[in-house]
Short mmCIF file of C-alpha atoms in Angstrom, two decimals:
data_model
loop_
_atom_site.label_atom_id
_atom_site.label_comp_id
_atom_site.label_asym_id
_atom_site.label_seq_id
_atom_site.Cartn_x
_atom_site.Cartn_y
_atom_site.Cartn_z
CA MET A 1 157.97 174.05 216.80
CA GLN A 2 155.02 176.35 215.38
CA ASN A 3 153.08 175.79 212.76
CA ILE A 4 152.55 177.61 210.17
CA LEU A 5 150.27 178.06 206.13
CA ASN A 6 149.82 179.00 203.19
CA THR A 7 146.48 180.54 202.99
CA GLN A 8 145.64 179.29 200.02
CA LYS A 9 145.41 175.59 200.82
CA SER A 10 142.26 174.36 202.53
CA ILE A 11 141.63 175.55 206.00
CA SER A 12 138.14 173.70 206.64
CA SER A 13 139.58 171.14 209.07
CA ASN A 14 140.24 174.12 211.78
CA ARG A 15 139.08 174.72 214.71
CA SER A 16 137.26 177.74 215.64
CA VAL A 17 138.56 179.59 218.13
CA LEU A 18 135.62 181.75 218.68
CA ALA A 19 134.00 178.39 219.79
CA TYR A 20 131.83 179.04 223.14
CA SER A 21 134.45 176.37 224.51
CA GLY A 22 137.57 179.00 224.21
CA VAL A 23 140.84 179.99 222.31
CA THR A 24 143.10 177.41 222.03
CA SER A 25 147.02 178.83 221.20
CA ALA A 26 148.78 178.28 218.14
CA LYS A 27 151.54 176.00 220.09
CA LYS A 28 149.21 173.29 221.78
CA SER A 29 146.45 173.18 219.05
CA GLY A 30 148.85 170.97 216.63
CA GLY A 31 148.20 171.25 213.30
CA LEU A 32 146.46 174.48 211.72
CA GLY A 33 145.14 172.81 208.09
CA THR A 34 145.70 170.79 206.11
CA SER A 35 149.28 171.65 205.05
CA THR A 36 151.43 173.43 207.27
CA LYS A 37 155.08 174.31 207.14
CA SER A 38 157.88 174.31 209.95
CA CYS A 39 159.45 177.28 211.01
CA SER A 40 161.85 177.33 214.12
CA ASN A 41 162.93 180.42 214.57
CA ILE A 42 160.51 183.54 212.83
CA ASP A 43 161.58 186.91 212.47
CA ILE A 44 158.83 189.46 213.09
CA LYS A 45 159.04 192.53 210.56
CA GLN A 46 157.76 195.10 212.94
CA GLU A 47 156.62 198.71 211.72
CA LYS A 48 159.17 200.99 212.40
CA ASN A 49 157.04 202.74 214.48
CA SER A 50 153.62 202.98 216.31
CA ALA A 51 152.37 206.05 213.99
CA ASP A 52 152.91 203.62 210.35
CA TYR A 53 150.78 200.80 212.87
CA ASP A 54 147.93 202.92 213.38
CA LYS A 55 148.23 205.01 209.98
CA ARG A 56 147.47 201.18 208.35
CA GLN A 57 144.59 200.35 211.01
CA ASN A 58 143.59 203.62 210.05
CA HIS A 59 143.40 203.18 206.45
CA ARG A 60 141.87 199.78 206.60
CA SER A 61 138.67 201.42 209.00
CA TYR A 62 138.37 204.48 206.48
CA VAL A 63 138.35 202.42 203.64
CA TYR A 64 135.68 199.24 204.23
CA ALA A 65 133.95 202.53 205.91
CA LEU A 66 133.58 203.79 202.54
CA ARG A 67 133.14 200.72 200.98
CA ASP A 68 130.05 200.18 203.40
CA ARG A 69 129.16 203.00 201.93
CA ALA A 70 129.29 202.67 198.13
CA SER A 71 127.44 199.31 199.24
CA ASP A 72 124.54 201.00 200.37
CA ILE A 73 124.20 203.76 198.00
CA LEU A 74 124.43 200.39 195.17
CA TYR A 75 122.02 199.00 196.95
CA GLU A 76 118.34 197.95 195.42
CA PRO A 77 115.66 196.48 197.28
CA LYS A 78 113.36 195.32 194.76
CA LYS A 79 115.90 192.86 192.90
CA LEU A 80 117.44 189.74 194.14
CA LEU A 81 120.81 189.88 195.89
CA LYS A 82 122.43 188.10 192.68
CA GLU A 83 120.85 190.94 190.12
CA GLN A 84 123.00 193.38 193.19
CA HIS A 85 126.10 195.26 192.20
CA ARG A 86 129.19 192.72 193.08
CA VAL A 87 130.31 195.71 195.67
CA CYS A 88 127.18 194.64 197.66
CA ALA A 89 128.73 191.95 198.11
CA CYS A 90 133.00 192.57 198.72
CA GLY A 91 134.46 191.49 202.35
CA LYS A 92 131.13 190.28 202.73
CA HIS A 93 130.03 186.64 201.14
CA LYS A 94 132.13 183.83 201.12
CA ARG A 95 133.36 182.27 197.54
CA ASP A 96 133.21 178.86 198.84
CA SER A 97 130.04 178.07 200.65
CA GLU A 98 131.59 174.56 201.84
CA GLN A 99 134.77 176.33 204.16
CA SER A 100 134.22 178.82 206.39
CA VAL A 101 135.21 182.48 206.81
CA SER A 102 138.86 182.55 208.18
CA ALA A 103 140.66 185.85 209.27
CA SER A 104 145.58 184.79 208.53
CA ILE A 105 147.73 186.97 210.31
CA ASN A 106 151.67 187.55 208.13
CA THR A 107 153.89 186.52 209.84
CA SER A 108 156.60 188.66 208.27
CA THR A 109 154.85 192.26 207.96
CA GLY A 110 151.76 191.64 210.31
CA VAL A 111 148.94 192.24 208.47
CA ALA A 112 145.58 190.20 208.77
CA SER A 113 143.23 189.54 205.78
CA LEU A 114 140.15 187.57 206.13
CA ASN A 115 139.84 184.42 203.59
CA ASN A 116 137.29 182.67 201.55
CA VAL A 117 136.07 186.34 201.37
CA ILE A 118 134.26 187.48 197.33
CA HIS A 119 136.39 190.32 195.85
CA CYS A 120 134.37 192.70 193.50
CA GLY A 121 136.95 193.23 191.69
CA SER A 122 135.21 196.40 190.52
CA VAL A 123 137.91 199.62 190.45
CA TRP A 124 135.46 202.39 189.95
CA VAL A 125 133.30 201.53 193.12
CA CYS A 126 135.13 199.98 195.08
CA PRO A 127 137.59 201.62 197.55
CA SER A 128 138.35 198.24 199.23
CA CYS A 129 139.42 196.13 195.51
CA SER A 130 139.85 199.94 193.84
CA PHE A 131 143.36 200.35 196.12
CA LYS A 132 145.00 196.16 195.25
CA ILE A 133 143.68 197.07 191.69
CA SER A 134 145.76 200.02 191.26
CA GLN A 135 148.73 199.68 192.77
CA GLU A 136 149.04 195.74 190.90
CA ARG A 137 148.12 198.39 188.26
CA LYS A 138 150.59 200.66 188.73
CA LYS A 139 153.80 198.40 188.74
CA GLU A 140 152.15 197.08 185.80
CA LEU A 141 153.69 200.39 184.46
CA ALA A 142 156.72 200.14 186.33
CA GLU A 143 157.55 196.69 184.21
CA ALA A 144 156.68 198.79 182.08
CA MET A 145 158.53 201.74 181.47
CA LYS A 146 161.70 199.79 181.78
CA ALA A 147 160.62 197.29 178.59
CA CYS A 148 160.64 200.84 177.22
CA ARG A 149 164.55 201.76 178.37
CA GLY A 150 165.03 198.94 177.65
CA LYS A 151 163.68 198.97 174.13
CA GLY A 152 165.17 202.17 173.70
CA LEU A 153 161.68 204.08 173.28
CA HIS A 154 160.29 207.65 175.29
CA VAL A 155 157.25 207.83 177.30
CA ALA A 156 155.77 211.39 176.52
CA MET A 157 152.02 212.04 178.35
CA LEU A 158 148.73 213.26 176.39
CA THR A 159 145.68 215.00 178.38
CA LEU A 160 142.63 214.86 176.24
CA THR A 161 139.38 216.69 178.19
CA ALA A 162 136.47 218.21 176.64
CA PRO A 163 133.86 220.53 177.53
CA HIS A 164 131.24 219.69 180.35
CA TYR A 165 128.28 221.58 182.33
CA MET A 166 126.25 220.87 185.16
CA GLY A 167 123.13 218.55 184.09
CA ASP A 168 125.37 217.03 181.61
CA ASN A 169 124.40 213.11 181.33
CA LEU A 170 127.86 211.77 182.35
CA LYS A 171 127.77 208.34 180.63
CA GLU A 172 126.56 210.20 177.62
CA LEU A 173 129.29 212.51 177.91
CA LEU A 174 131.84 209.23 178.17
CA LYS A 175 130.29 208.26 175.23
CA ASN A 176 130.65 210.58 173.34
CA MET A 177 134.00 211.49 173.98
CA GLY A 178 135.00 207.94 173.96
CA LYS A 179 133.93 208.20 170.04
CA ALA A 180 136.29 211.37 169.50
CA LYS A 181 139.32 209.39 171.48
CA HIS A 182 138.67 206.48 169.35
CA SER A 183 138.06 209.17 165.63
CA LEU A 184 141.92 210.81 167.11
CA TRP A 185 143.67 207.82 166.49
CA THR A 186 141.57 205.93 163.43
CA ASN A 187 140.09 209.37 160.63
CA ARG A 188 143.07 209.70 157.70
CA ASN A 189 143.49 213.32 158.99
CA SER A 190 145.50 212.64 162.27
CA ARG A 191 146.38 209.19 161.45
CA ASP A 192 148.00 210.05 158.83
CA TYR A 193 149.54 213.18 161.18
CA PHE A 194 150.82 210.99 163.94
CA LYS A 195 152.53 208.51 161.20
CA SER A 196 154.54 211.83 159.73
CA GLN A 197 155.33 214.12 163.52
CA MET A 198 154.92 211.70 165.66
CA PRO A 199 155.78 207.88 165.52
CA LEU A 200 153.31 205.94 167.15
CA VAL A 201 155.23 203.12 168.91
CA GLY A 202 151.86 202.56 171.55
CA HIS A 203 149.62 204.31 173.94
CA ILE A 204 148.30 203.82 177.26
CA THR A 205 144.83 205.40 178.31
CA ALA A 206 143.35 206.39 181.99
CA THR A 207 140.52 207.16 182.30
CA GLU A 208 139.21 209.70 185.23
CA VAL A 209 135.86 212.42 186.72
CA LYS A 210 136.32 214.67 188.52
CA TYR A 211 132.88 216.92 189.96
CA SER A 212 132.09 220.12 190.90
CA ASP A 213 129.22 221.93 191.04
CA ASN A 214 129.81 224.46 188.59
CA ASN A 215 130.68 222.69 185.55
CA GLY A 216 129.17 219.39 187.19
CA PHE A 217 130.84 216.26 186.16
CA HIS A 218 134.79 216.61 184.60
CA PRO A 219 135.79 213.41 183.05
CA HIS A 220 139.54 213.39 180.86
CA TYR A 221 142.37 210.45 179.72
CA HIS A 222 145.63 210.26 180.28
CA ILE A 223 147.17 208.98 178.02
CA LEU A 224 151.32 207.66 177.46
CA LEU A 225 152.53 208.04 174.22
CA ILE A 226 155.22 205.56 173.58
CA LEU A 227 157.39 207.03 170.95
CA ASP A 228 161.15 206.16 169.07
CA LYS A 229 162.86 209.30 169.76
CA PRO A 230 162.44 212.12 171.73
CA TYR A 231 160.46 215.61 171.08
CA LYS A 232 162.71 218.86 172.03
CA ALA A 233 160.09 221.46 173.80
CA GLU A 234 160.31 223.61 171.19
CA ASP A 235 158.76 220.72 168.44
CA LEU A 236 156.54 219.36 171.68
CA GLU A 237 154.63 222.81 171.48
CA ILE A 238 153.94 222.96 167.51
CA ILE A 239 153.28 218.88 167.78
CA GLU A 240 150.63 220.47 170.85
CA SER A 241 149.08 222.72 168.83
CA ASP A 242 148.14 220.64 165.83
CA LEU A 243 146.50 217.86 168.39
CA TYR A 244 144.78 220.63 169.94
CA GLU A 245 142.98 221.14 166.14
CA LEU A 246 142.65 217.33 165.70
CA TRP A 247 141.18 216.01 168.98
CA SER A 248 139.50 219.58 169.33
CA GLU A 249 136.85 218.47 165.07
CA LYS A 250 136.62 215.57 166.40
CA CYS A 251 134.87 217.36 169.94
CA VAL A 252 132.00 218.78 167.52
CA LYS A 253 131.96 216.43 164.99
CA GLN A 254 130.07 214.06 168.01
CA GLY A 255 127.80 217.49 169.79
CA LEU A 256 130.70 217.80 172.14
CA GLY A 257 131.90 221.31 171.14
CA LYS A 258 134.34 222.79 171.12
CA PRO A 259 137.17 222.54 173.47
CA SER A 260 139.01 225.22 174.86
CA ARG A 261 143.12 225.56 174.13
CA LYS A 262 144.31 226.59 177.30
CA HIS A 263 142.23 222.60 178.50
CA GLY A 264 141.83 221.36 175.77
CA VAL A 265 145.50 219.50 174.93
CA ASP A 266 148.05 219.00 176.36
CA LEU A 267 151.35 217.35 176.05
CA LYS A 268 154.00 216.91 177.16
CA MET A 269 157.53 214.36 178.14
CA GLY A 270 160.00 213.15 180.19
CA SER A 271 163.63 213.56 181.28
CA ASN A 272 163.07 209.53 181.53
CA ALA A 273 160.39 207.09 181.48
CA GLU A 274 160.08 206.44 185.70
CA ASP A 275 160.40 210.58 185.31
CA MET A 276 157.15 210.62 183.40
CA LEU A 277 155.57 206.99 184.49
CA ALA A 278 155.26 209.26 188.52
CA ASP A 279 154.24 212.42 187.00
CA TYR A 280 151.04 209.84 184.50
CA ILE A 281 149.89 208.02 188.19
CA ALA A 282 149.38 211.03 190.66
CA LYS A 283 147.80 213.49 187.19
CA TRP A 284 145.42 209.15 186.65
CA GLY A 285 145.06 209.53 190.48
CA LEU A 286 143.11 206.78 191.14
CA ALA A 287 144.45 205.58 194.31
CA GLU A 288 145.68 208.39 195.53
CA GLU A 289 143.51 210.25 198.20
CA MET A 290 143.18 206.53 198.94
CA THR A 291 147.16 206.55 201.17
CA GLN A 292 145.23 210.22 202.81
CA SER A 293 142.89 208.46 204.91
CA HIS A 294 141.20 210.66 207.59
CA MET A 295 141.68 213.94 204.69
CA LYS A 296 139.00 216.22 206.35
CA VAL A 297 136.21 217.62 204.78
CA GLY A 298 137.28 221.81 205.17
CA LYS A 299 140.54 220.26 203.62
CA LYS A 300 139.06 218.55 200.02
CA ASN A 301 138.66 221.32 196.96
CA MET A 302 134.87 221.54 196.94
CA SER A 303 135.26 222.77 192.54
CA SER A 304 137.11 219.67 191.98
CA LEU A 305 136.10 216.85 193.80
CA THR A 306 137.19 212.99 193.79
CA MET A 307 134.81 210.76 193.20
CA TRP A 308 136.50 209.12 196.46
CA GLU A 309 135.81 212.30 198.45
CA VAL A 310 132.09 212.20 196.64
CA LEU A 311 132.13 209.04 198.25
CA ASP A 312 133.50 210.75 201.63
CA LEU A 313 131.13 213.26 201.53
CA SER A 314 128.21 211.09 200.95
CA GLN A 315 129.14 209.43 204.48
CA MET A 316 127.12 212.25 206.50
CA GLU A 317 123.51 211.92 204.53
CA ALA A 318 121.02 211.13 206.02
CA SER A 319 119.66 208.98 202.77
CA THR A 320 121.37 207.23 199.93
CA ARG A 321 119.23 209.83 198.27
CA ASP A 322 120.52 213.29 198.76
CA LYS A 323 122.69 215.02 196.70
CA TYR A 324 126.61 213.69 197.31
CA SER A 325 124.89 210.13 197.03
CA TYR A 326 123.06 211.20 193.89
CA ILE A 327 126.31 211.79 192.02
CA PHE A 328 128.38 209.19 193.10
CA LYS A 329 124.81 206.40 191.91
CA THR A 330 125.37 208.98 188.39
CA TYR A 331 129.25 207.76 188.69
CA ALA A 332 129.31 204.58 189.13
CA HIS A 333 126.04 203.59 186.24
CA ALA A 334 127.70 205.44 183.68
CA PHE A 335 131.10 203.73 184.41
CA LYS A 336 129.54 200.50 184.69
CA GLY A 337 131.72 198.14 182.84
CA ARG A 338 135.00 200.04 181.56
CA ARG A 339 138.49 199.29 182.53
CA GLN A 340 140.95 201.71 184.58
CA LEU A 341 143.73 201.11 181.68
CA PHE A 342 142.77 200.60 178.22
CA TRP A 343 146.47 199.39 176.37
CA SER A 344 146.57 199.87 172.29
CA LYS A 345 146.64 196.70 170.69
CA GLY A 346 149.90 195.13 170.84
CA LEU A 347 151.61 196.69 173.72
CA LYS A 348 151.09 194.35 176.68
CA LYS A 349 153.03 191.54 174.10
CA LEU A 350 155.47 193.93 172.96
CA LEU A 351 156.39 195.23 176.04
CA SER A 352 156.05 191.68 177.94
CA ILE A 353 153.90 192.55 180.61
CA VAL A 354 150.43 189.31 181.19
CA GLU A 355 146.98 190.11 180.86
CA THR A 356 145.69 190.55 184.11
CA THR A 357 141.92 190.85 184.34
CA ASP A 358 141.17 193.43 187.20
CA GLU A 359 138.81 190.87 189.78
CA GLU A 360 142.16 188.47 189.07
CA LEU A 361 144.41 191.01 190.60
CA ALA A 362 141.61 192.27 193.31
CA ASN A 363 141.13 188.14 194.39
CA LYS A 364 145.05 187.54 193.98
CA GLU A 365 147.32 185.68 197.40
CA GLU A 366 149.60 186.29 199.47
CA SER A 367 153.48 184.89 198.01
CA GLU A 368 153.50 180.97 197.99
CA ASP A 369 156.55 181.67 200.28
CA ALA A 370 154.36 184.08 202.99
CA LEU A 371 154.78 182.52 206.17
CA ILE A 372 150.97 182.45 206.67
CA ILE A 373 149.78 182.32 210.38
CA SER A 374 145.82 181.00 210.61
CA ALA A 375 144.61 183.62 213.33
CA VAL A 376 140.64 182.44 213.86
CA VAL A 377 138.08 180.45 212.14
CA PHE A 378 134.41 181.43 211.80
CA THR A 379 131.80 179.41 212.48
CA ASP A 380 128.68 180.92 210.24
CA PHE A 381 126.94 182.03 212.42
CA GLU A 382 129.86 184.50 214.40
CA TRP A 383 130.58 185.59 210.96
CA SER A 384 127.16 186.80 210.41
CA ILE A 385 127.10 189.18 213.13
CA ILE A 386 130.77 190.54 211.58
CA LYS A 387 128.93 191.18 208.50
CA LYS A 388 125.55 192.61 209.88
CA LEU A 389 127.61 194.64 212.60
CA ARG A 390 129.75 195.48 209.94
CA LEU A 391 133.02 194.38 212.20
CA GLN A 392 135.26 193.83 209.58
CA ALA A 393 137.32 196.14 209.74
CA LYS A 394 137.69 195.55 213.50
CA VAL A 395 138.48 191.95 213.26
CA LEU A 396 141.45 192.11 211.84
CA ASN A 397 142.85 195.76 213.66
CA LEU A 398 142.18 193.12 216.52
CA VAL A 399 144.15 190.09 215.15
CA GLU A 400 146.88 192.28 214.07
CA SER A 401 146.64 194.44 217.71
CA ASP A 402 147.24 190.01 219.42
CA PHE A 403 150.37 190.04 217.57
CA ARG A 404 151.93 193.09 217.34
CA GLN A 405 151.95 192.35 221.13
CA PHE A 406 152.29 187.96 221.48
CA GLY A 407 154.29 187.91 218.05
CA ILE A 408 153.12 183.74 217.09
CA ASP A 409 152.21 182.82 220.44
CA SER A 410 149.34 185.00 220.70
CA THR A 411 145.84 183.42 220.87
CA PHE A 412 144.18 185.56 219.49
CA GLU A 413 141.79 186.48 221.83
CA SER A 414 140.62 189.72 221.35
CA ALA A 415 138.30 188.74 218.76
CA ARG A 416 136.40 186.07 220.79
CA TYR A 417 136.37 188.89 223.41
CA LEU A 418 134.66 190.91 221.42
CA LEU A 419 132.41 188.78 219.10
CA ASN A 420 131.59 186.43 223.12
CA ASP A 421 130.10 190.58 224.64
CA LEU A 422 128.49 191.57 221.19
CA LYS A 423 126.22 188.63 221.63
CA THR A 424 125.98 188.38 225.47
CA ARG A 425 124.96 192.49 225.69
CA GLN A 426 122.67 192.11 221.87
CA GLY A 427 121.24 189.54 222.68
CA PHE A 428 123.04 186.91 220.06
CA LEU A 429 123.61 184.04 222.47
CA ARG A 430 121.22 181.14 221.87
CA GLY A 431 123.09 178.80 220.05
CA GLN A 432 125.81 179.05 217.37
CA GLY A 433 124.51 177.38 214.42
CA GLU A 434 121.02 179.40 214.65
CA SER A 435 120.58 181.27 211.42
CA PHE A 436 120.84 185.60 211.17
CA PRO A 437 120.43 187.75 209.08
CA CYS A 438 123.39 188.75 206.57
CA SER A 439 123.99 192.62 205.59
#
């Protein structure tokens, strides 16, 4: 009889399998937590092939390394820990100081995760949280498109950009572009134009920014327009030209300069909502490059870098004050507090979309029905070593590797061997209750 628990239950009564006394298998150790389920035959779903498994582990290692780099860049030595950027605590500090940190594994997917650690929910600067949040937002958008189809609504995509130059203040640029966009929806001339020529049921806005050495930061908007009828290509051309004039007027009034006709406004309509959503997500790009975890720097489009690519390039720099680190820090400060997606008033209610914050999505627990095995529970001393040496990805990869090889009978010894070896070689073996500097 195997003992399986849901990670959402308390783990405070678990014994650490990393204790110096040795490792006890899940089969022999009895209860793994305060609440368990039993199962005699578990269908362990392995990856289709080793390439998928390796890709997932490499992706995790890459993303966690980027997160650590973002933390280094945004860390301010003169500030207290509680005053630091949220990403500095992500994946490191406990959610509940009275509970232990543990690693568990989903027996259906073979994916390991850490429990009782903070996930910052910083969609702009934390690649780990951004990836998770973006996947949930994509599901949210897919639900919205399904609701649109059910209500007989149609979707078009509008892209807006403004002149930008090297040396522009990104925060001011975003502020002025935001005012121009607000004017496009609210000023009488543009509001009346939409009402008569392209009535809007609502709209969803994603903000994206890229960087090049030639023109600096390039922020722009991708907007899904929810419409009550479709439009022909020839009608869209006329509307696009009219919208360009309206957008140019708003930009000039905000001191942005007049956008070019070629790049200032782009309007198109898909054959159906699903096609338009796929195009929108591709343009959106916030998480797309995160799935390409090992892009070589030489393959990057240096004339149009995403902020994750900028962060990746910063890893080659000796100091967090060097070029790409400075670019990323500037971007992080400018985007602080902004939403990934902005929905017009009443649209979520109309399409029956539940309101959720980025932080809620980043800290979303496993499904209630998921069969979770508690793999290892770390003492505070052990967790301090993992944090200090940035071994979170390594430990999770080892847990997955053991589960892949031994299944639910695994004793998950690999993580223990790793930590014991580090303690021995680096002089850490001085008593597991001793304090240790945290990263």
